[in-house]
Amino acid sequence: MLRKVHLIAPRSHVSQEMRETKQRHRGMVFWLTGLSGAGKSTLAHGAEALLFAENYNVVVFDGDAIRGGLCRDLGFSPEDRRENNRRIAEIAKLFVRAGTICLCAFISPAEEFRRMAREIVGPESFREIFVDCSAKECERRDVKGFYSKARRGEISGYTGVSSGYEPPTQPDCAIHTEGVAVEDSVRQLFHYIKAHTNR
């Protein structure tokens, strides 16, 4: 006769607080939103390098990497964009629980998408960063020519041309990248992150 075995769901013996205490910083999500070409990924990777040099546990998620793997089955319809943002937020939440600083660089054009991401991660662990740059300047920076292709109708649903972008009305932080040296914008983000994650 087989004996009944009661399985206990495994639980980590290492809490988020324990990880954060050991590494001396909090796990948090810094969600960089803005038009294509505004400088989101540039700022995220620049700040990542500075934080890593000071022994912070940090990771960058950006559109190209996510669209090439985790979300390669999604298109650019409003529904797919929403699902793209939902998946990113769920992954980032797991990293935060592991005490990691997550720099998420995504257009995330709708206020609804960013609000959903904040709710998933948790308001106490989420900061919205508006990377502010005019559409004209973003288009000037576009070395791949996506804006031009969108204006010729070769790309549909392109944010800033044939699809709208809702800039944050009350971002936690705004970084203006137009007419500002990249190094200065990166430093601004770096200091903002440190101020909100140090224990």
Coordinates of C-alpha atoms in Angstrom, one line a residue:
M1 CA 0.0 0.0 0.0
L2 CA 1.4 3.4 -1.0
R3 CA 1.8 5.9 1.7
K4 CA 0.5 9.4 1.0
V5 CA 3.2 12.0 0.6
H6 CA 2.4 15.7 1.3
L7 CA 4.5 17.8 -1.0
I8 CA 5.6 21.2 0.4
A9 CA 6.0 24.0 -2.2
P10 CA 9.7 25.0 -2.1
R11 CA 10.4 28.5 -0.7
S12 CA 13.6 30.5 -0.9
H13 CA 15.5 30.8 2.4
V14 CA 17.0 34.0 1.0
S15 CA 14.7 37.0 1.2
Q16 CA 14.7 40.2 -0.8
E17 CA 15.6 42.1 2.3
M18 CA 18.6 39.7 3.0
R19 CA 19.9 40.3 -0.5
E20 CA 19.5 44.0 -0.3
T21 CA 21.2 44.2 3.1
K22 CA 24.2 42.2 1.8
Q23 CA 24.6 44.3 -1.3
R24 CA 23.7 47.6 0.4
H25 CA 21.2 48.7 -2.1
R26 CA 17.5 48.2 -2.9
G27 CA 16.1 46.3 -5.9
M28 CA 14.0 48.7 -8.0
V29 CA 12.7 49.3 -11.5
F30 CA 13.6 52.6 -13.3
W31 CA 11.3 52.7 -16.3
L32 CA 12.7 54.9 -19.1
T33 CA 10.0 56.1 -21.5
G34 CA 10.3 58.4 -24.5
L35 CA 10.2 58.5 -28.3
S36 CA 12.5 56.4 -30.4
G37 CA 15.8 58.3 -30.6
A38 CA 15.3 60.2 -27.3
G39 CA 18.2 58.4 -25.7
K40 CA 16.6 55.8 -23.4
S41 CA 18.9 52.9 -24.1
T42 CA 22.0 55.2 -24.3
L43 CA 21.2 56.6 -20.8
A44 CA 20.3 53.1 -19.4
H45 CA 23.6 51.5 -20.5
G46 CA 25.6 54.5 -19.5
A47 CA 24.2 54.5 -16.0
E48 CA 24.5 50.7 -15.8
A49 CA 28.3 51.0 -16.4
L50 CA 28.7 53.6 -13.7
L51 CA 26.6 51.6 -11.2
F52 CA 28.4 48.3 -12.0
A53 CA 31.7 50.0 -11.4
E54 CA 30.5 50.8 -7.9
N55 CA 29.4 47.2 -7.3
Y56 CA 25.6 47.7 -7.8
N57 CA 23.7 44.7 -9.0
V58 CA 22.1 46.1 -12.1
V59 CA 20.6 45.0 -15.4
V60 CA 19.3 46.7 -18.5
F61 CA 16.2 45.6 -20.5
D62 CA 15.7 47.4 -23.8
G63 CA 13.4 47.0 -26.8
D64 CA 15.8 45.4 -29.2
A65 CA 16.8 42.6 -26.8
I66 CA 13.2 41.9 -25.6
R67 CA 11.7 42.0 -29.1
G68 CA 14.4 39.6 -30.3
G69 CA 13.6 36.9 -27.8
L70 CA 10.9 37.1 -25.1
C71 CA 8.5 39.1 -27.2
R72 CA 9.4 38.0 -30.7
D73 CA 5.9 36.6 -31.2
L74 CA 4.4 40.1 -30.7
G75 CA 3.7 42.8 -33.3
F76 CA 3.0 46.5 -32.8
S77 CA -0.8 46.6 -32.4
P78 CA -2.1 48.3 -29.2
E79 CA -2.9 44.9 -27.8
D80 CA 0.6 43.5 -28.6
R81 CA 2.3 46.6 -27.2
R82 CA 0.4 46.2 -24.0
E83 CA 1.3 42.6 -23.7
N84 CA 5.0 43.5 -24.5
N85 CA 5.0 45.9 -21.5
R86 CA 3.2 43.4 -19.3
R87 CA 5.8 40.7 -19.8
I88 CA 8.7 43.2 -19.3
A89 CA 7.1 44.3 -16.0
E90 CA 6.6 40.7 -14.8
I91 CA 10.2 39.8 -15.5
A92 CA 11.5 43.0 -13.9
K93 CA 9.4 42.2 -10.7
L94 CA 11.3 38.9 -10.4
F95 CA 14.6 40.7 -10.7
V96 CA 13.6 43.2 -8.0
R97 CA 12.8 40.4 -5.7
A98 CA 16.4 39.2 -6.2
G99 CA 17.6 42.7 -5.2
T100 CA 18.5 43.8 -8.7
I101 CA 18.2 47.4 -10.1
C102 CA 16.4 47.1 -13.4
L103 CA 16.7 49.8 -16.0
C104 CA 13.8 49.3 -18.5
A105 CA 14.2 51.3 -21.7
F106 CA 11.0 51.1 -23.7
I107 CA 8.9 53.6 -25.6
S108 CA 5.8 52.3 -23.8
P109 CA 3.7 55.0 -25.6
A110 CA 0.5 54.8 -23.5
E111 CA 0.0 56.1 -20.0
E112 CA -2.1 53.0 -19.4
F113 CA 0.9 50.7 -20.2
R114 CA 3.2 52.5 -17.8
R115 CA 0.5 52.5 -15.0
M116 CA 0.1 48.8 -15.5
A117 CA 3.9 48.2 -15.2
R118 CA 3.9 50.3 -11.9
E119 CA 1.1 48.2 -10.5
I120 CA 2.8 44.9 -11.4
V121 CA 6.1 45.8 -10.0
G122 CA 4.6 47.7 -7.0
P123 CA 4.6 51.5 -6.6
E124 CA 7.3 51.4 -3.9
S125 CA 9.8 49.7 -6.2
F126 CA 9.0 51.6 -9.5
R127 CA 10.1 55.0 -10.8
E128 CA 9.0 56.4 -14.1
I129 CA 11.8 58.3 -16.0
F130 CA 10.7 60.5 -18.9
V131 CA 13.5 60.9 -21.4
D132 CA 12.4 64.1 -23.0
C133 CA 13.4 65.0 -26.5
S134 CA 11.5 66.7 -29.3
A135 CA 10.2 64.5 -32.2
K136 CA 12.2 66.7 -34.6
E137 CA 15.5 66.0 -32.8
C138 CA 14.7 62.3 -32.4
E139 CA 14.2 62.1 -36.2
R140 CA 17.4 63.9 -36.8
R141 CA 19.3 61.3 -34.7
D142 CA 17.7 58.4 -36.5
V143 CA 20.6 56.8 -38.3
K144 CA 18.6 53.8 -39.3
G145 CA 16.0 55.9 -41.1
F146 CA 12.9 54.5 -39.4
Y147 CA 11.2 57.8 -39.2
S148 CA 11.7 58.5 -42.9
K149 CA 10.4 55.0 -43.7
A150 CA 7.4 55.6 -41.5
R151 CA 6.6 58.9 -43.3
R152 CA 6.8 57.1 -46.6
G153 CA 4.3 54.5 -45.4
E154 CA 6.9 51.7 -45.4
I155 CA 6.4 51.2 -41.6
S156 CA 3.0 51.3 -40.1
G157 CA 2.1 52.1 -36.5
Y158 CA 5.4 53.9 -35.9
T159 CA 5.3 55.9 -32.6
G160 CA 5.7 59.6 -33.2
V161 CA 4.6 59.4 -36.9
S162 CA 1.6 57.2 -37.5
S163 CA 1.0 56.2 -33.9
G164 CA 0.6 58.5 -30.9
Y165 CA 2.8 58.9 -27.8
E166 CA 1.4 60.0 -24.5
P167 CA 4.2 61.8 -22.6
P168 CA 4.0 61.4 -18.8
T169 CA 2.2 64.2 -17.1
Q170 CA 3.8 63.5 -13.7
P171 CA 7.0 61.5 -14.1
D172 CA 9.1 60.7 -11.1
C173 CA 12.0 62.2 -13.0
A174 CA 12.5 64.0 -16.3
I175 CA 15.8 64.0 -18.2
H176 CA 16.1 66.4 -21.1
T177 CA 18.5 65.1 -23.7
E178 CA 18.1 67.7 -26.4
G179 CA 21.0 70.1 -26.4
V180 CA 22.6 68.4 -23.4
A181 CA 25.8 66.3 -23.4
V182 CA 25.2 62.6 -23.1
E183 CA 27.6 62.4 -20.2
D184 CA 25.6 64.9 -18.2
S185 CA 22.3 63.1 -18.9
V186 CA 23.8 59.8 -17.9
R187 CA 25.2 61.4 -14.6
Q188 CA 21.7 62.8 -13.8
L189 CA 20.2 59.3 -14.1
F190 CA 23.0 57.7 -12.2
H191 CA 22.7 60.0 -9.3
Y192 CA 18.9 59.7 -9.3
I193 CA 19.1 55.9 -9.1
K194 CA 21.7 56.0 -6.3
A195 CA 19.5 58.4 -4.3
H196 CA 16.6 56.0 -4.5
T197 CA 18.3 52.7 -4.0
N198 CA 21.0 53.2 -1.3
R199 CA 20.3 51.6 2.0

